[in-house]
Amino acid sequence: MQLSRPASRLGGMKIRFPNLGWKQTLAIILAILSVIGIAMMPGDLSTAGRITLATFALTVIGWTLTKLNDTFVALFAAIGLVISSTIATESFFASLGNSVVWLMIGAFMVANALNKSGVSDRIAMLAAGRANNVGQLFYLLTAVLLLTSLLIPSTSARAAIMIPIYQALSNAFQDAKINRALAIALPVNILLTAVASLVGAGAHLVINDILGQLTGQSLSFIEWIMMGLPFAAISSFGSTWLIMRMFLDKQRRQLPLTNAFTAGIQQAGPLSKQARYIIGVTLTLVLLWSTESIHGIDNALVALMGAIAVTIPVLGVMKFKEAAKGVEWEMILFVAATLGISEALVESGAGRWLVDLLLVQSGIVELGSQIAIILGLVIVTLTSHLYITSRSARGAVLAPLTVLLSFSLGLDPLTVGFITAAGIGYCVTMVVSAKPLTMFQQINGSNNPTYSPADLFRLSTILAPAHVGLIVLFGLFYWPFVGGGNQIPPPASTAEAAETDQLSRAAQRLEAAPITTGRPGLIEEGAFIPQDILDEAGIRHIGGEYQIDPGRPCLSCVVPTATPEPTATPTAVPTSTPPPPPTATPVPPTATSVPPTAVPPTAVPPTAVPPAPPPAPPPAPPPAPPPAPPPAPPPAPEPPPADDDDGGGDDDGEDD
């Protein structure tokens, strides 16, 4: 349906209103309502938070309801946040220097070298040549896709690798049903196997960076493989099994293959020197990425080293300029812009505020069941491809919210982050949900599609519920144990949580290293022990939390001197003031009369008074001393303070 406006004249000038579709009209209405609603809504959200939230809402509307380029929308939003002073200019430009960006650049250049050298094609044809029938071929190609996910950081790039393979196989089959099943299985498994590796999709790098920002802990290359590879293997091979059962009969699944599939390998000949070199570089990259915790070299730097290695003169397979042209720079700019938006959501408090609002409105907190909570998260993330078509955009939108949600629900942030990665990775309901689906459907031209949208929708009606159950099972029984299972107790409120986190972080930093009283950076004998500083500041570690002890004074308080209450041996508290003559002044309840021999004839020096306790009312008048004792050869020992365990002994009058 098209909404049109007739042309009108204003002052002799003809004005023609554009024809707007229902999506564009809905986008304009939602944009206006979002800005007005966020500006006027009650609550304690700051101005910066409101600006960020409005920008975020407009960005999602631009991604879902308009035909504007995703990267254009993201850059426009990020620049708006800079102009409004919501994020600093330096922070915006620093996102281009993020390690995620450089990792993607290096990986793209290595992938281009793999394609040009023919290594990727050879691997795929080798798998096809080892299959005995059509069913085995489908499974072997799935294994090849699982392998390529470890190296190539783009589902579109992996689709480009497999298109020549599909064309060769489809020409050999000459069977419409087998070709249709293969055209569906290849892009579906390209999308589902991506979760196996940190570099399998750009969205994974975005999610991992957000985890590092919010929790201080991100996943290494090998840790991601440990969490993602089992899930990717089960989901992809299970999807292949389902596709063959839905689109191929038993006779076609068991159809034997001819020598046409091995002809390509025989024509290729032996590996060239450059191809062997590229294979060696690729295996070295995988090894270095897997052992980052041992050698300490950042994954992004490893990828750049690989890019240099595959473009080095004489040994390299292509020139550096040629490799750089193959980088998907639009995706690079998109990732950089979304990192800036994600940072604004966190720094302004808008992300936390939005999560609190969602908790109240959705009632997830009140579900009480961890299974129900995880099921709700899975459904939200898995269905997000219906309204956010870009995988990286889904990661940028959902990851900050779901990770912050994990803090409020007491869930492991790494598990929730991986649930998000697995959920947004499912995008096979519609052809427009992912680029690989479109590429394989239009491989023979728009007039001769390899499969219909109805085929994909029919597959998703079974595949989507199966993936929901699989993600829930992994979220309950596998990812929490591999990721660490660090559950965080839910805070009572956002403000209280912020204060608790700030106090805890400050106290933990004090405990981490001694503070010196001398020159900076040196640990001397006069160094304070940080725990002493905490004690002096009145901070105690109680029940796993740092709390202010009301029984201890602060560092800057002036506390009147008060006499300690005896607990060991009941005795009158002596003072340094000369004793007045005996009077009938009543003794306070805190002091008890003792035999004459219990009190020395001389007053205890002021140093015998223990450190001052917390603020208290002015002390009561000193009690009257008992009558003077009869002369004795040595003075009686001084009674120990209330908190001293020393049983007695000779005392020279000094405090120890």
XYZ file of C-alpha atoms in Angstrom:
656
model
C 0.000 0.000 0.000
C 1.357 3.420 -0.932
C 0.483 6.639 0.840
C 0.639 9.525 -1.620
C -0.117 13.215 -1.513
C -1.310 15.267 -4.458
C 0.849 18.056 -5.761
C 0.005 21.527 -4.444
C 1.048 25.047 -5.236
C 2.464 27.517 -2.729
C 3.230 31.010 -3.984
C 3.403 29.834 -7.553
C 5.857 27.040 -6.648
C 4.729 23.496 -7.254
C 5.280 21.156 -4.298
C 5.117 17.395 -4.701
C 4.958 15.208 -1.608
C 6.861 11.929 -1.822
C 5.080 8.619 -1.941
C 5.715 6.791 1.310
C 5.201 3.120 1.951
C 3.746 1.844 5.195
C 7.200 1.086 6.600
C 8.475 4.593 5.969
C 5.326 6.126 7.435
C 5.573 3.896 10.496
C 9.256 4.793 10.875
C 8.500 8.526 10.890
C 5.678 8.129 13.420
C 7.771 5.927 15.725
C 10.745 8.282 15.483
C 8.660 11.291 16.534
C 6.945 9.398 19.346
C 10.256 7.961 20.576
C 11.970 11.339 20.824
C 8.996 13.002 22.537
C 8.394 10.063 24.867
C 12.024 9.784 25.973
C 12.305 13.543 26.513
C 9.145 13.737 28.652
C 9.243 10.449 30.497
C 9.617 10.607 34.280
C 12.567 9.141 36.084
C 16.089 9.953 37.166
C 17.777 9.304 33.803
C 20.328 12.017 33.040
C 20.214 14.285 30.009
C 23.091 12.386 28.419
C 21.223 9.154 29.059
C 18.067 10.487 27.413
C 20.005 11.675 24.363
C 21.709 8.292 24.088
C 18.434 6.413 24.479
C 16.725 8.553 21.828
C 19.663 8.061 19.459
C 19.580 4.336 20.095
C 15.837 4.176 19.347
C 16.244 6.151 16.118
C 19.135 3.901 15.083
C 17.071 0.741 15.550
C 14.209 2.311 13.592
C 16.617 3.199 10.796
C 17.977 -0.342 10.704
C 14.595 -2.067 10.709
C 12.026 0.131 8.957
C 13.988 2.076 6.350
C 16.029 1.269 3.278
C 18.961 3.325 4.535
C 22.346 1.650 4.591
C 23.121 0.133 8.005
C 26.598 1.675 8.119
C 25.211 5.097 7.174
C 22.681 4.906 10.011
C 25.320 3.807 12.537
C 27.782 6.546 11.551
C 25.033 9.176 11.584
C 24.024 8.117 15.099
C 27.604 8.059 16.396
C 28.334 11.524 14.982
C 25.142 12.808 16.600
C 26.320 11.514 19.978
C 29.625 13.335 19.511
C 27.989 16.636 18.500
C 25.661 16.450 21.512
C 28.724 15.919 23.766
C 27.321 12.609 24.939
C 30.600 10.929 24.038
C 33.957 12.621 23.585
C 35.409 13.145 20.134
C 38.497 11.222 21.192
C 36.360 8.252 22.223
C 34.618 8.189 18.855
C 37.855 8.195 16.877
C 39.428 5.738 19.317
C 36.832 3.155 18.270
C 38.591 2.954 14.898
C 41.700 1.919 16.777
C 39.883 -0.809 18.670
C 41.565 -4.196 18.427
C 38.322 -5.640 17.028
C 38.641 -3.418 13.954
C 42.246 -4.406 13.295
C 41.500 -8.081 13.833
C 38.840 -7.938 11.133
C 41.134 -6.076 8.714
C 43.911 -8.630 9.092
C 41.556 -11.604 8.831
C 39.943 -10.244 5.661
C 43.344 -9.879 3.996
C 44.305 -13.448 4.910
C 40.951 -14.713 3.577
C 41.587 -12.941 0.261
C 44.940 -14.693 -0.025
C 43.290 -18.064 0.662
C 40.799 -17.437 -2.120
C 43.337 -16.275 -4.694
C 45.740 -19.123 -4.001
C 42.952 -21.638 -4.615
C 43.403 -23.261 -1.209
C 39.760 -22.716 -0.242
C 38.467 -24.240 -3.476
C 40.846 -27.172 -3.169
C 39.657 -27.942 0.377
C 36.014 -27.906 -0.687
C 36.604 -30.057 -3.771
C 38.701 -32.447 -1.710
C 35.766 -32.967 0.624
C 33.448 -33.521 -2.319
C 35.839 -36.053 -3.832
C 35.832 -38.167 -0.661
C 32.047 -38.562 -0.605
C 30.456 -41.763 -1.889
C 26.892 -40.499 -2.165
C 24.856 -37.308 -1.942
C 24.192 -37.638 1.786
C 27.887 -37.950 2.613
C 28.631 -34.978 0.367
C 26.222 -32.774 2.323
C 27.861 -33.735 5.626
C 31.401 -33.265 4.291
C 30.559 -29.790 2.991
C 29.142 -28.964 6.420
C 32.462 -29.994 7.964
C 34.309 -27.755 5.483
C 32.110 -24.815 6.466
C 32.823 -25.537 10.121
C 36.543 -25.379 9.340
C 36.326 -22.116 7.382
C 34.517 -20.451 10.297
C 37.790 -20.627 12.249
C 39.558 -18.430 9.706
C 37.224 -16.107 7.814
C 35.485 -13.307 9.785
C 32.554 -12.835 7.425
C 29.649 -15.049 6.479
C 29.460 -13.232 3.143
C 33.105 -14.040 2.409
C 32.541 -17.721 3.165
C 29.507 -17.666 0.907
C 31.673 -16.235 -1.869
C 34.081 -19.161 -1.412
C 31.327 -21.771 -1.672
C 29.497 -20.319 -4.677
C 31.978 -21.733 -7.252
C 31.771 -25.091 -5.485
C 27.982 -25.048 -5.671
C 28.050 -24.175 -9.356
C 30.398 -27.061 -10.135
C 28.326 -29.532 -8.123
C 24.975 -28.380 -9.483
C 26.230 -28.738 -13.051
C 27.339 -32.283 -12.252
C 24.067 -33.264 -10.547
C 21.604 -31.889 -13.114
C 18.856 -32.574 -10.556
C 16.588 -29.685 -9.513
C 15.671 -31.141 -6.116
C 19.269 -31.922 -5.135
C 20.377 -28.477 -6.305
C 17.595 -26.840 -4.289
C 18.526 -28.734 -1.125
C 22.198 -27.877 -1.635
C 21.386 -24.190 -2.249
C 19.538 -24.131 1.083
C 21.995 -26.229 3.100
C 25.120 -24.254 2.186
C 23.992 -20.743 3.288
C 22.111 -22.074 6.323
C 25.216 -23.867 7.567
C 27.422 -20.883 6.730
C 25.289 -18.908 9.181
C 25.013 -21.603 11.851
C 28.685 -22.630 11.904
C 29.851 -19.045 12.419
C 29.310 -19.287 16.181
C 32.119 -21.853 16.394
C 34.830 -19.193 16.243
C 35.477 -15.728 17.611
C 36.281 -14.573 14.069
C 33.386 -16.476 12.506
C 31.307 -13.289 12.305
C 31.892 -9.628 13.002
C 29.070 -9.681 15.552
C 31.112 -12.024 17.763
C 33.921 -9.490 17.975
C 31.419 -6.797 18.936
C 29.851 -8.996 21.639
C 33.239 -10.019 23.023
C 34.354 -6.389 23.196
C 31.159 -5.447 25.037
C 31.772 -8.293 27.504
C 35.232 -6.908 28.161
C 33.902 -3.389 28.703
C 31.110 -4.387 31.075
C 32.646 -7.281 32.993
C 36.386 -6.799 32.577
C 36.574 -10.345 31.200
C 36.369 -11.357 27.553
C 36.862 -14.686 25.804
C 40.092 -15.656 24.091
C 40.157 -17.354 20.695
C 40.492 -20.844 22.179
C 37.907 -20.164 24.933
C 35.370 -19.124 22.313
C 36.069 -22.303 20.343
C 35.551 -24.400 23.482
C 32.162 -22.782 24.021
C 31.039 -22.439 20.412
C 32.421 -25.391 18.465
C 30.277 -28.117 20.114
C 27.137 -26.034 19.685
C 27.982 -25.166 16.069
C 28.708 -28.800 15.236
C 25.420 -30.074 16.679
C 23.308 -27.286 15.167
C 24.879 -27.430 11.690
C 24.961 -31.215 11.292
C 21.470 -31.438 12.753
C 20.268 -28.812 10.275
C 21.874 -30.726 7.413
C 20.061 -33.891 8.496
C 16.749 -32.004 8.663
C 17.220 -30.320 5.259
C 17.927 -33.636 3.545
C 14.847 -35.240 5.162
C 12.611 -32.336 4.154
C 13.796 -31.765 0.571
C 15.310 -35.081 -0.567
C 13.841 -38.533 -0.681
C 15.801 -41.590 0.373
C 16.729 -42.498 -3.186
C 18.358 -39.123 -3.827
C 20.164 -39.117 -0.477
C 21.797 -42.433 -1.364
C 22.554 -41.519 -4.968
C 26.180 -42.535 -5.710
C 28.589 -39.903 -7.018
C 30.490 -40.196 -10.282
C 34.036 -39.258 -11.217
C 32.862 -35.774 -12.157
C 33.478 -34.670 -8.579
C 37.133 -35.717 -8.580
C 37.890 -34.197 -11.973
C 38.348 -30.760 -10.482
C 41.053 -32.012 -8.131
C 42.872 -33.857 -10.894
C 42.868 -30.752 -13.102
C 44.175 -28.564 -10.282
C 47.426 -30.498 -10.100
C 49.862 -30.498 -7.185
C 50.028 -27.674 -4.666
C 52.147 -24.729 -5.756
C 54.877 -23.224 -3.603
C 52.708 -20.202 -2.837
C 49.738 -22.385 -1.887
C 51.885 -24.376 0.545
C 53.178 -21.110 1.994
C 49.621 -19.772 2.486
C 48.586 -23.019 4.199
C 51.567 -22.721 6.546
C 50.713 -19.100 7.373
C 47.079 -20.022 8.039
C 47.964 -22.893 10.360
C 50.406 -20.632 12.205
C 47.692 -18.020 12.702
C 45.304 -20.595 14.144
C 48.050 -21.843 16.470
C 48.894 -18.326 17.682
C 45.235 -17.439 18.158
C 44.738 -20.605 20.186
C 47.724 -19.966 22.478
C 47.286 -16.263 23.208
C 47.320 -16.911 26.959
C 50.811 -18.435 26.610
C 52.663 -15.985 24.354
C 50.612 -12.874 25.230
C 50.427 -11.490 21.671
C 47.067 -9.859 21.004
C 44.847 -11.610 18.454
C 44.551 -8.434 16.390
C 48.324 -8.149 16.141
C 48.516 -11.804 15.103
C 45.995 -11.144 12.308
C 48.021 -8.166 11.083
C 51.174 -10.291 11.114
C 49.318 -12.793 8.944
C 48.258 -10.016 6.559
C 51.889 -8.949 6.206
C 52.998 -12.558 5.717
C 50.564 -13.296 2.855
C 51.483 -10.069 1.028
C 55.245 -10.141 1.503
C 57.107 -9.901 -1.837
C 58.290 -13.132 -3.471
C 56.576 -15.416 -0.926
C 53.154 -13.765 -0.769
C 50.382 -14.630 -3.170
C 49.208 -11.043 -3.760
C 50.281 -7.440 -3.328
C 49.325 -5.547 -0.203
C 47.190 -3.058 -2.142
C 45.264 -5.874 -3.779
C 44.667 -7.587 -0.426
C 43.507 -4.316 1.141
C 40.921 -3.855 -1.614
C 39.299 -7.108 -0.566
C 38.603 -5.842 2.959
C 34.916 -5.110 3.571
C 35.534 -1.541 4.684
C 31.835 -0.874 5.062
C 31.649 -3.559 7.748
C 34.762 -2.114 9.408
C 33.147 1.334 9.658
C 29.912 -0.234 10.865
C 31.666 -2.070 13.687
C 33.576 1.074 14.716
C 30.379 3.141 14.809
C 28.433 0.538 16.787
C 31.263 0.321 19.320
C 30.838 4.061 19.907
C 27.083 3.675 20.354
C 27.567 0.772 22.766
C 30.046 2.805 24.793
C 27.548 5.668 25.023
C 24.834 3.287 26.254
C 27.097 2.120 29.055
C 28.763 5.390 30.047
C 25.561 7.455 30.088
C 23.655 4.912 32.174
C 20.996 4.537 29.467
C 21.683 0.843 29.024
C 21.272 0.079 32.713
C 18.145 2.222 32.917
C 16.629 0.463 29.921
C 17.375 -2.942 31.424
C 15.719 -1.946 34.700
C 12.674 -0.776 32.758
C 12.513 -4.011 30.795
C 12.762 -6.010 33.996
C 9.783 -4.213 35.508
C 7.638 -4.286 32.376
C 8.420 -7.822 31.247
C 8.337 -9.459 34.663
C 11.351 -11.642 33.866
C 12.724 -11.132 37.363
C 9.526 -12.485 38.876
C 9.632 -15.699 36.864
C 11.733 -17.273 39.586
C 12.885 -20.092 37.326
C 16.292 -19.946 35.683
C 14.972 -22.070 32.820
C 12.160 -19.596 32.161
C 14.566 -16.643 32.271
C 17.000 -18.235 29.822
C 14.111 -19.304 27.585
C 12.896 -15.712 27.460
C 16.371 -14.441 26.551
C 16.733 -17.074 23.825
C 13.388 -16.227 22.241
C 14.180 -12.498 22.208
C 17.625 -12.938 20.651
C 16.630 -15.657 18.180
C 13.645 -13.730 16.804
C 15.595 -10.466 16.514
C 16.569 -11.320 12.920
C 12.954 -10.691 11.927
C 13.267 -6.950 12.605
C 17.060 -6.325 12.569
C 18.492 -7.830 9.405
C 22.173 -7.149 10.082
C 23.915 -9.689 12.305
C 26.429 -7.125 13.562
C 23.606 -4.682 14.250
C 21.789 -7.315 16.304
C 24.931 -7.860 18.338
C 25.435 -4.137 18.897
C 21.810 -3.647 19.957
C 21.236 -6.703 22.136
C 24.615 -7.487 23.702
C 24.809 -4.438 26.027
C 21.236 -5.011 27.190
C 21.487 -8.752 27.777
C 24.858 -8.553 29.538
C 23.588 -5.796 31.827
C 20.476 -7.895 32.358
C 22.640 -10.759 33.591
C 23.882 -8.615 36.478
C 20.332 -7.887 37.600
C 19.273 -11.531 37.306
C 22.349 -13.024 38.945
C 23.348 -14.967 35.816
C 26.817 -15.597 34.453
C 27.567 -12.687 32.047
C 29.698 -14.879 29.767
C 26.881 -17.405 29.457
C 24.347 -14.694 28.674
C 26.747 -13.162 26.159
C 27.112 -16.495 24.406
C 23.357 -17.049 24.446
C 23.123 -13.716 22.648
C 25.753 -14.753 20.092
C 24.003 -18.063 19.406
C 20.551 -16.476 19.248
C 21.428 -13.711 16.811
C 23.273 -16.269 14.683
C 19.994 -17.901 13.742
C 18.679 -15.895 10.781
C 17.202 -18.346 8.276
C 13.499 -17.491 8.348
C 13.477 -15.048 5.426
C 15.719 -14.540 2.416
C 16.426 -10.932 3.452
C 17.559 -12.046 6.916
C 21.157 -12.655 5.780
C 23.333 -11.964 2.750
C 24.382 -15.610 2.146
C 20.729 -16.600 1.756
C 20.215 -13.919 -0.880
C 23.472 -14.768 -2.661
C 22.575 -18.436 -3.085
C 18.955 -17.805 -4.001
C 19.928 -15.354 -6.763
C 22.954 -17.319 -7.976
C 21.189 -18.124 -11.281
C 19.550 -14.713 -11.587
C 16.427 -13.192 -10.082
C 14.245 -14.858 -12.725
C 15.501 -18.333 -11.843
C 15.831 -18.590 -8.036
C 17.326 -21.753 -6.622
C 14.682 -21.939 -3.887
C 11.577 -20.021 -2.845
C 10.931 -17.997 0.333
C 8.261 -20.574 1.201
C 10.927 -23.300 1.306
C 12.951 -21.300 3.807
C 9.942 -20.461 5.956
C 8.856 -24.105 6.035
C 12.331 -25.120 7.186
C 12.376 -22.456 9.892
C 9.084 -23.609 11.410
C 10.910 -26.748 12.553
C 14.484 -25.485 12.802
C 13.732 -22.444 14.979
C 12.056 -24.352 17.867
C 14.833 -26.944 17.698
C 17.464 -24.214 18.049
C 15.602 -22.618 20.945
C 15.733 -25.907 22.814
C 19.386 -26.470 21.912
C 20.453 -23.014 23.126
C 18.517 -23.485 26.380
C 20.232 -26.838 26.988
C 23.689 -25.375 26.358
C 22.828 -22.319 28.462
C 21.896 -24.521 31.408
C 24.311 -27.434 31.259
C 27.392 -26.514 29.214
C 28.245 -22.819 28.841
C 28.035 -21.958 32.579
C 30.649 -24.608 33.386
C 32.976 -23.801 30.485
C 32.602 -20.043 30.934
C 33.197 -20.120 34.670
C 29.670 -19.840 36.048
C 30.361 -16.548 37.826
C 26.939 -15.658 39.138
C 26.445 -12.141 40.467
C 23.743 -11.470 43.061
C 21.030 -9.143 41.787
C 21.347 -5.576 43.178
C 18.445 -3.961 44.946
C 18.448 -0.949 42.640
C 20.574 0.732 40.029
C 21.799 3.470 42.358
C 22.556 1.056 45.178
C 24.316 -1.289 42.771
C 26.475 1.543 41.467
C 27.490 2.569 44.996
C 28.228 -1.028 45.998
C 30.279 -1.657 42.859
C 32.228 1.565 43.325
C 33.018 0.805 46.972
C 33.962 -2.791 46.167
C 36.257 -1.813 43.303
C 37.959 0.884 45.381
C 38.506 -1.437 48.312
C 39.823 -4.229 46.118
C 42.304 -1.851 44.512
C 43.557 -0.881 47.982
C 44.022 -4.532 48.874
C 45.830 -5.284 45.617
C 49.136 -3.513 46.399
C 50.751 -1.732 49.357
C 50.787 2.061 49.532
C 54.161 3.559 50.372
C 54.915 6.509 52.583
C 58.175 7.262 50.818
C 58.951 7.762 47.173
C 56.343 6.574 44.673
C 56.789 3.070 43.380
C 58.923 1.815 46.272
C 57.887 -0.561 49.021
C 59.735 0.420 52.177
C 59.541 -0.511 55.806
C 57.256 2.442 56.432
C 54.712 1.260 53.897
C 51.141 1.021 55.069
C 49.397 -2.320 54.760
C 46.239 -1.628 52.722
C 44.086 -3.615 55.134
C 45.150 -1.218 57.874
C 43.952 1.640 55.726
C 40.607 -0.071 55.316
C 40.380 -0.623 59.063
C 41.277 2.972 59.800
C 38.693 4.169 57.287
C 36.044 2.054 58.945
C 35.564 -0.383 56.028
C 35.051 -4.048 56.785
C 34.656 -7.095 54.508
C 31.432 -8.704 55.741
C 29.645 -11.501 53.938
C 31.587 -10.990 50.720
C 30.813 -7.262 50.601
C 32.618 -4.144 51.779
C 30.583 -2.250 54.358
C 31.197 0.827 56.458
C 31.641 -0.113 60.099
C 29.560 2.277 62.237
C 31.729 1.415 65.196
C 34.880 2.951 63.683
C 35.606 6.649 63.150
C 36.369 8.143 59.758
C 39.832 9.465 58.950
C 38.894 13.147 59.271
C 36.630 12.948 62.325
C 37.627 14.583 65.602
C 36.459 12.210 68.277
C 36.319 13.171 71.965
C 38.295 10.939 74.263
C 36.205 8.343 76.022
C 37.193 5.755 78.554
C 36.921 2.141 77.399
C 34.536 -0.129 79.143
C 36.407 -2.856 81.047
C 35.631 -6.416 80.149
C 38.409 -8.491 81.690
C 39.066 -7.468 85.303
C 36.557 -5.015 86.806
C 38.422 -1.922 87.876
C 37.993 1.781 88.155
C 39.382 3.718 85.204
C 42.311 5.853 86.326
C 42.954 9.279 84.837
C 45.907 11.559 84.662
C 44.154 14.265 86.703
C 45.304 14.458 90.315
C 42.767 12.674 92.470
C 40.511 14.982 94.485
C 40.001 14.397 98.170
C 37.612 11.588 98.998
C 34.048 12.648 98.678
C 30.674 11.044 98.671
C 30.408 11.252 94.872
C 28.583 8.137 93.671
C 30.506 5.754 91.489
C 29.089 5.401 87.912
C 27.713 2.014 86.937
C 30.692 1.409 84.646
C 33.146 1.345 87.513
C 33.255 -1.040 90.431
C 34.977 -0.592 93.777
C 37.848 -2.960 94.342
C 40.014 -3.874 97.282
C 42.576 -1.238 98.230
C 45.467 -3.268 96.852
C 43.967 -3.330 93.337
C 44.825 0.286 92.501
C 48.354 1.673 92.337
C 49.114 4.763 94.361
C 50.167 6.744 91.303
C 48.139 7.761 88.282
C 48.718 5.981 85.009
C 50.384 8.182 82.356
C 48.127 9.406 79.566
C 49.753 7.001 77.133
C 47.992 4.148 78.875
C 44.675 5.210 77.404
C 43.819 3.079 74.340
C 42.998 4.696 70.967
C 39.853 6.769 70.959
C 36.645 4.915 70.093
C 33.941 6.324 67.809
C 32.196 9.603 68.608
C 30.394 9.409 71.922
C 28.828 11.805 74.405
C 31.258 13.646 76.692
C 32.594 11.298 79.334
C 31.160 11.276 82.813
C 33.121 12.984 85.601
C 35.989 10.830 86.797
C 35.014 8.527 89.633
C 36.303 9.091 93.097
C 39.321 6.957 93.849
C 39.162 4.584 96.765
C 40.994 5.392 100.011
C 44.754 5.385 99.780
C 46.163 1.914 100.294
C 48.634 1.109 103.034
C 52.261 1.386 102.007
C 53.531 -1.570 100.083
C 57.106 -2.361 98.961
C 56.529 -2.509 95.177
C 53.637 -0.926 93.315
C 50.988 -3.272 92.031
C 51.112 -4.035 88.288
C 48.891 -2.017 86.050
C 45.672 -3.771 84.978
C 45.837 -4.641 81.262
C 43.543 -2.901 78.773
C 40.275 -4.563 77.923
C 41.532 -5.940 74.596
C 44.955 -7.114 75.834
C 45.543 -10.825 76.307
C 48.767 -10.396 78.298
C 48.383 -11.971 81.707
C 50.646 -9.511 83.573
C 54.340 -9.258 84.381
C 56.588 -6.377 85.276
C 55.600 -3.113 83.557
C 57.710 -0.028 83.276
C 54.677 2.191 82.704
C 54.961 2.402 78.834
C 52.164 1.366 76.524
C 53.087 -1.599 74.265
